[in-house]
Structure formats: C-alpha cells, structure tokens
Amino acid sequence: MDITIKATQGITIAAISGDVDGSTAASLQEQILPLAQTGSKILLDMTHVPYMSSAGLRMLLSLYRKATSVDGKLVLVGLSEEILDTMSITGFLDFFTTCDTVDAGIAALQ
Amino acid sequence: MERVDIHPTHQHGQFKLRVGRPLPFGATLVPGGVNFSIFSSVATGCILVLFERHALQPMAEIPFPDEFRIGNVFAMIVFGLDYENIEYGYRIDGPYDPPAGHWCNPSQIVMDPYAKVIGGRDVWGKTPNWDDPYPHRARLAFDDFDWENDRPLEIPPEDQIIYEMHVRSFTRHPSAGVKHPGTFAGIIEKIPYLKELGITSIELMPIYEFDEFENSRPSPVTGETLYNYWGYSTVGFFAPKAGYAATGKFGMQVDEVKNLIKQLHKHGIEVILDVVFNHTAEGNEKGPVISFRGIDNKTYYMLTPEGYYFNFSGCGNTLNCNNPIVRNIVLDCLRYWAAEYHIDGFRFDLASILGRDPWGAPLANPPLLESLAFDPILAHCKLIAEAWDAGGLYQVGTFPAFGRWAEWNGKYRDTVRRFLKGDGGMVGDMAQRLQGSPDLYARAGRGPATSINFITAHDGFTLYDLVSYNVKHNEANGENNNDGSNDNESWNCGVEGETDDPGIIALRQRQMRNAIAMLLVSQGVPMILMGDEVGRTQYGNNNTYCHDNELNWLDWNLLQKNADLFQFVKHCIAFRRAHPVLRHREHFRNHDYMGSGYPDISWHGTQAWHADWSASSRTLAFMLCGKHAKNGSTPDDFIYVAMNMYWEALWFELPRLPVGLQWHVFANTGVAAPGDSCKPGQEPPLADQKGLLLGDRSVTILIGR
C-alpha cells in the first residue's frame, strides 16, 4: 500500500494504491487524519485500491467524522464496484460523496 | 494521563501479555490489545488458541498463567493483534467423564460462547472442510457502528402488526430481483414492499449463527441436499449468521445486520428476533463438541443422573436456563442485541423451557423470566413467548409473565382455524379470541396485546395450504411423512391440493380473505406469515425446516398472480392502522362507560343484538363503539363485523347507528375482487342501512360514520 499526497486548487488529493486492510489501515490513518484541518477539502483517489476491508472502511469513516467536525469536505474517487457495493450494504456509503474521476471529484469540492 | 495497565507484563513467544479483566466475558478490544475472558467451573487449565483467518493450523497457543485466573474465570490481554485477521478458540483442561457430566478434552478446540462473530460458514451452503480442527471459529467484533440518531422504535405493543420472515426465503427466489438474493442486504431492497404492505414489525426466524450443514443429507425424493434451513439450532448466541450476509465472505455481517436494522427503523419498521435458548447445535451425546459441552457441560445443559441429556426441546439437549451462569449468558446476550443492534423485541422459541428448573420441573417464578422482565436495558423491548415446549409443557394463558411477557396465542390459531372451516360449537370461543382472549389473560391483569394472534406461522401450513389441504404432505422431508403436526384444523375446500375447479378456487380465495379479515379485526397483535399476503404455497408440506428451495422461497411472481389478494391484505392492514378502536390497550368492559348509548363492544347475529351462541351456530357479528376507542382517549368510528361461516348466504340485520351516522362498506369477502375491499377512508355507503345479505362463508366489515 502506498499513498501520495499533493495539493491543487486548494484541494488536498491523496492517492492510495494497494489493498487497505487491518495491516495497512492504521498507518494510512496516521498519514491521512492530519489532512483534516479547518475547512480543508480532501479528495481520496482510490482508483488503484482493489480491496478494502472493514478496517479500511472504518478508517474512511473516522476521516469523514474528523473532516466534518472542522467544517471540512471529503470526496472519495474511483471506488471499485465491489468496494462500493460493500459500502452500500454495510451503510458506510451513506456518509460519503463519491465520484468516478478525479476531475469530477475536484468539481464536487469546489 | 496514560493508564499503567496498557503495558504488557508477560510474554509468550512473540506475544506480549497482561492479566486480563474477568468482565465482560468474551473477547473485547482494549487499548493496544484484546481482552480474552472465559468461565469454566471445572477447568484446571486453559489455553488460548490463535489462528490467522482461515488457516487450518493455529499460529499460537498461549496458556493462561495461573495468576491470570480469578475464581473460575481465565482472563488475559494479548497485545498487538490484528483484530480483522484473528480467529480464536480455547483448549480446556479438566475432567473427562461423560457419565459424571464432564466433557473437558484439551485435544479439542472449543469456541467462546460469547463469540460476537463466528467464521466457518461464511458463505451459505458452501461445503465446509470437514477436516478443519476448529470448524466454528470465534472472531472479534469492532462494535463501532455509526447509528447516528437511531434507537429502537418502541411502537406501542397494541399497534404492532408483525410479519414473520425467514431471511433467506424472503429474497432467495430469482423472481425477487435483488442484487444479493437471500441476504440481509436483500431485505433492504424490499423495504418499499414492506412499507406498502403496511406491517410495523418484522420477526426474523433465527439469525444467530447456526450450521446449515447440521444433519444435512441428500433428499430421498430429489437427491438435492436437505439442510438445517430454518436455523433453530444455535452455534453462538452473540453472532449473526454469516451465510445470511452478502458481506459474510468479508466478515462484515455485523455491519450488514446493523445497517439493515437502521434502514428498517428509518422506515418505521421494527425488528424482532426469534431466539432459540432452549437448546444448542451440540445435540445429544452423539453430537459435536462445539463450545458449551467442552467448556462446562454440567453447567450449561440439563443432565440426567446418568449424564445423558434431557430433551425437552425435541432437539437433543436442553440448555440449563435457570442455572445462574446460564441465566447470565442469556441476559448478556439479549442486552447485547438490544443495545448494540437496536433490536426491538424478542420471540423466544419453546419459551416454557426457560421456566424449568435444572431437573426439568416447571418453576412457579422462574428467575430467568423475571430477570428479563425487569431488566433495565430490555425495559422497552417486546418479550414474546412461544408458551409451550416439546416436553409437554403448555402455558398459553399461564406463562409466568411478570407483567411484561406476550405470548404466541396457540388457542387463537386453533379456534380461528376451526371456526373458519365451519366447525360448530366455536362461536363462544371465537368471541374470546376476537377480544384479545380475555378468558386467558384478563384475570392476571394482562392486556389484549399479550395475545400475539396468528393463524399461520413458519410451523405448519401456509394460509394457502390451510385452505387447500386436509392433511400434511411432508414426503420431501425424507421422514416418511411422520414429521410435522397432524393437528392442522385445515380444510381443502373439496379437493386435496391443486385444482382447476373454479368454484373451489373461488372458495379458497374467499377463505384466505376471511382469515385475514378475522385476524386484522381481532384485538391483540396480528402476526402474518411471510407470503400469505400473496398466497404462498408449500404444496401441503407443513414442516419445511430442511428445504433450501421453492418450498420455502417466496415466489415474487405471486404478487402479480394474486394481486387481488395482496390488495385485500394491504387494505385490511391499512384499515387496522386507521382505526384505534381495533387496537385497545385494555380489555373491553362490555358496557357503556362513555355515555355514548352503546357498549364498547356488543354481540350480534343474523338478528341485531342477538348473537346465536348455540352449538350449531356458525355465525357471529360484533360492533365496536368508536367513542370507547383506547378507553375513550381517541375517538373513532363505529365498526361492525359479520362473519358467516355457514354454507348458505344469510341476512344479517344491522344494529342502528346514532342519528346522522351511516353504515359504509369497507370489505365483503363474498364479493369478487376488486369489490371485496376498498381503500380505508373511501368506503361507499351501504344501500340498505337495515341489513345485508352476507354470502356463504363470507365476512363483511362495515364502518359507521
């Protein structure tokens, strides 16, 4: 699992690649949670995440909770069909804005 | 400030340890680790066995150091575990002496009775690895679901309309058209259907983890596998059935169930669980050692002096529910489901067993039932007893209720079935059932909602089969038609099973409507069996416990085929919900305490004010005075119901309404659909206000406004 973080047009874009599961979610969370600052706009690009376990979904929800508590915004981009489906069934999806592409994600945050 | 107890004090191989906390039992996530706690009154030693998920061999076996045992509880914190990938079990050292009741055997790995997630049957029907040394595996649950503002709905008991459902059967049929057939997720897709039907509560047949392969065998008829399909055989009381979850393969069944409940609550629908505390999946002495038996057999099961299992459940063993330890696990379990899953109520399978002492004798004041009735966390949960057991105890009307317990009213079912098929001598009994069975409950101060009224349930015929078969046809179960009840009180209307005879078909349609009408105008809580609203058939099989096929699956094509019936049921439910006079909280007083000029309930027959109570009578009518609705607190209309179960049409003279009010027709099952009912609020006035000709075997419901 890798993560690259860059900023563009006032938006923080974090691109993740690789599986997010119990063994990687904690370190990912350490890198991502600090991005949630007052009013920050975060785009998580998960186009290259083939699998996300329950721990990964919990990490996303923690990030969402932290971001919204400081009036920040969060958009998830490029979720695989299976991850979307799992998130829908387990109720996680209800919390998030999702987009198919990074451009659409940037537009949603602006 | 940092706590000092987050630091390890012991080490075993790579694992850092610390003495655990004895409570709560089970595996609990604590800062930096997992607290494992397990009770056994007979164990001399205990080893925690850890697996990586799905691995056949353990990755570690950690003995509990002596100083980690307090009383009869072994407790240990293990630090640094990956909670998603761990499966855990125990080896219990202690006496092995079955005649004396002891089954400890450290060569076997046993499951934590408090396991919150259980792996091993992750995908329904997937053939297990029979060589797995630990087939049902305890896992860890995070229990951090984001409920937002949800909590149990607390619908007043008398306002409930229950729909009894099997999770897999509801959406498994291809015609259901859902993305994940046969799962909790599938139910979410059908919430609009449940809303349209109008029920307030779904009662799920067992969803605690069970083993569908328990006693699985090929069908002698078709060769397909027969399963433990219904699931009345618990492997673990704290874990949802993984095979019912679309996400079971990812181990996310806990979140999936919680999301289902949250979504149902958002739409105003309660969730009641059918819970089986009378026995477990370990069966008798020939059954498998899964958990309880290998941990503390004598505590958990009722045993004969020779060490054999008492079988009051008809399923091999009997959980020793009034042992204080077992009482606590039941209480812990229900509290967990109420608090952590927001469950609205529980229906207790063969609940009379819960009132037996450790030797099987019925107790006058069973401590378990009392504890549940007065528990602070369960205070607003519905508690519903199946008030009998397989050991011959029948307690309908006498179940120790402590002011809280409702009952599946088996007498309601039997009386209505007999009246429906035209038996004589039923009118007096029928009058009691229509009033919420005050003859059974009023003396003990129990209200009408004590009575869960049902005509059909998972046990026995569906409604369609009740009017299509005289006897059971259980050959497909492979038990020579010896299983299932012989006492069905059913009538096939002239031909056994399917027929082309239009007269018989029409009569069956009418009889189904008659049953639904009676059920939904009875005081108490109506319960409808899944699919009865569209005429679901089991082809005369009255005990389909083992069939993962169309005998159980709801065929959604019936919704088109029997659209008229569905409409009738929907209207009757809406009618009940629209009229508080049908949902009294207290029993009728049989007099006019509101000064309306009419008693709260009055009885009629073909002559107004003169019911025919004779043994040959097959007619009964009653009128409810709306001024008395809910003790006069919620004014409503007058309602008049006439039931003619005689084989000829009869003229019913109507009681006269106060000046200015008129009788309107809500339903008449003697009229062909769609004229058999109308949308509540749109009832047309009755042409002749003095009376009406009610067809043979028909029910009419009028409203006076």
Tab-separated table of C-alpha atoms in Angstrom, chain A residues 20-23 51-58 61-62 64-65 81-82 84-92 94-95, chain B residues 53 82-85 142-148 179-180 185 188 246-247 249-252 255-256 259-260 262-263 266:
chain	number	residue	atom	x	y	z
A	20	VAL	CA	-6.378	-1.314	2.590
A	21	ASP	CA	-6.871	-3.854	5.339
A	22	GLY	CA	-6.115	-4.492	9.001
A	23	SER	CA	-2.384	-4.439	8.403
A	51	TYR	CA	-9.734	-4.314	-1.874
A	52	MET	CA	-10.763	-2.510	1.267
A	53	SER	CA	-11.532	-4.434	4.427
A	54	SER	CA	-13.679	-3.452	7.352
A	55	ALA	CA	-10.680	-1.711	8.938
A	56	GLY	CA	-10.253	0.368	5.785
A	57	LEU	CA	-13.882	1.423	5.787
A	58	ARG	CA	-13.599	2.383	9.447
A	61	LEU	CA	-15.416	6.946	8.387
A	62	SER	CA	-13.023	8.294	11.013
A	64	TYR	CA	-15.087	11.749	7.424
A	65	ARG	CA	-16.052	12.386	11.044
A	81	GLU	CA	-17.697	-1.793	-7.961
A	82	GLU	CA	-17.124	-4.291	-5.177
A	84	LEU	CA	-18.961	0.472	-3.495
A	85	ASP	CA	-21.279	-2.477	-3.087
A	86	THR	CA	-19.811	-3.495	0.269
A	87	MET	CA	-20.022	0.095	1.478
A	88	SER	CA	-23.625	0.302	0.364
A	89	ILE	CA	-24.692	-2.925	2.090
A	90	THR	CA	-22.986	-2.063	5.349
A	91	GLY	CA	-24.198	1.527	5.445
A	92	PHE	CA	-20.808	3.223	5.101
A	94	ASP	CA	-24.441	6.868	3.184
A	95	PHE	CA	-21.830	9.152	4.716
B	53	ARG	CA	-8.071	-16.288	9.417
B	82	ASP	CA	-4.645	-7.688	14.065
B	83	TYR	CA	-8.303	-7.772	15.000
B	84	GLU	CA	-9.501	-8.479	11.469
B	85	ASN	CA	-7.327	-11.474	10.853
B	142	PHE	CA	-15.366	-3.890	16.460
B	143	ASP	CA	-18.835	-2.820	17.571
B	144	ASP	CA	-18.390	0.783	16.483
B	145	PHE	CA	-21.293	1.037	14.033
B	146	ASP	CA	-22.359	4.609	13.385
B	147	TRP	CA	-26.039	4.549	14.320
B	148	GLU	CA	-26.387	8.342	14.135
B	179	LYS	CA	-28.753	-7.765	-6.097
B	180	HIS	CA	-27.868	-10.090	-3.226
B	185	ALA	CA	-28.972	-6.774	2.164
B	188	ILE	CA	-33.208	-3.672	2.478
B	246	ALA	CA	-23.794	-10.672	1.389
B	247	THR	CA	-20.630	-9.453	3.106
B	249	LYS	CA	-17.231	-13.524	2.900
B	250	PHE	CA	-15.521	-10.350	4.135
B	251	GLY	CA	-16.560	-10.993	7.746
B	252	MET	CA	-18.731	-7.866	7.753
B	255	ASP	CA	-22.249	-4.122	9.973
B	256	GLU	CA	-24.657	-5.539	7.403
B	259	ASN	CA	-27.365	-1.357	8.577
B	260	LEU	CA	-30.488	-3.410	7.819
B	262	LYS	CA	-31.017	1.123	10.827
B	263	GLN	CA	-32.684	1.275	7.411
B	266	LYS	CA	-35.774	4.816	9.250
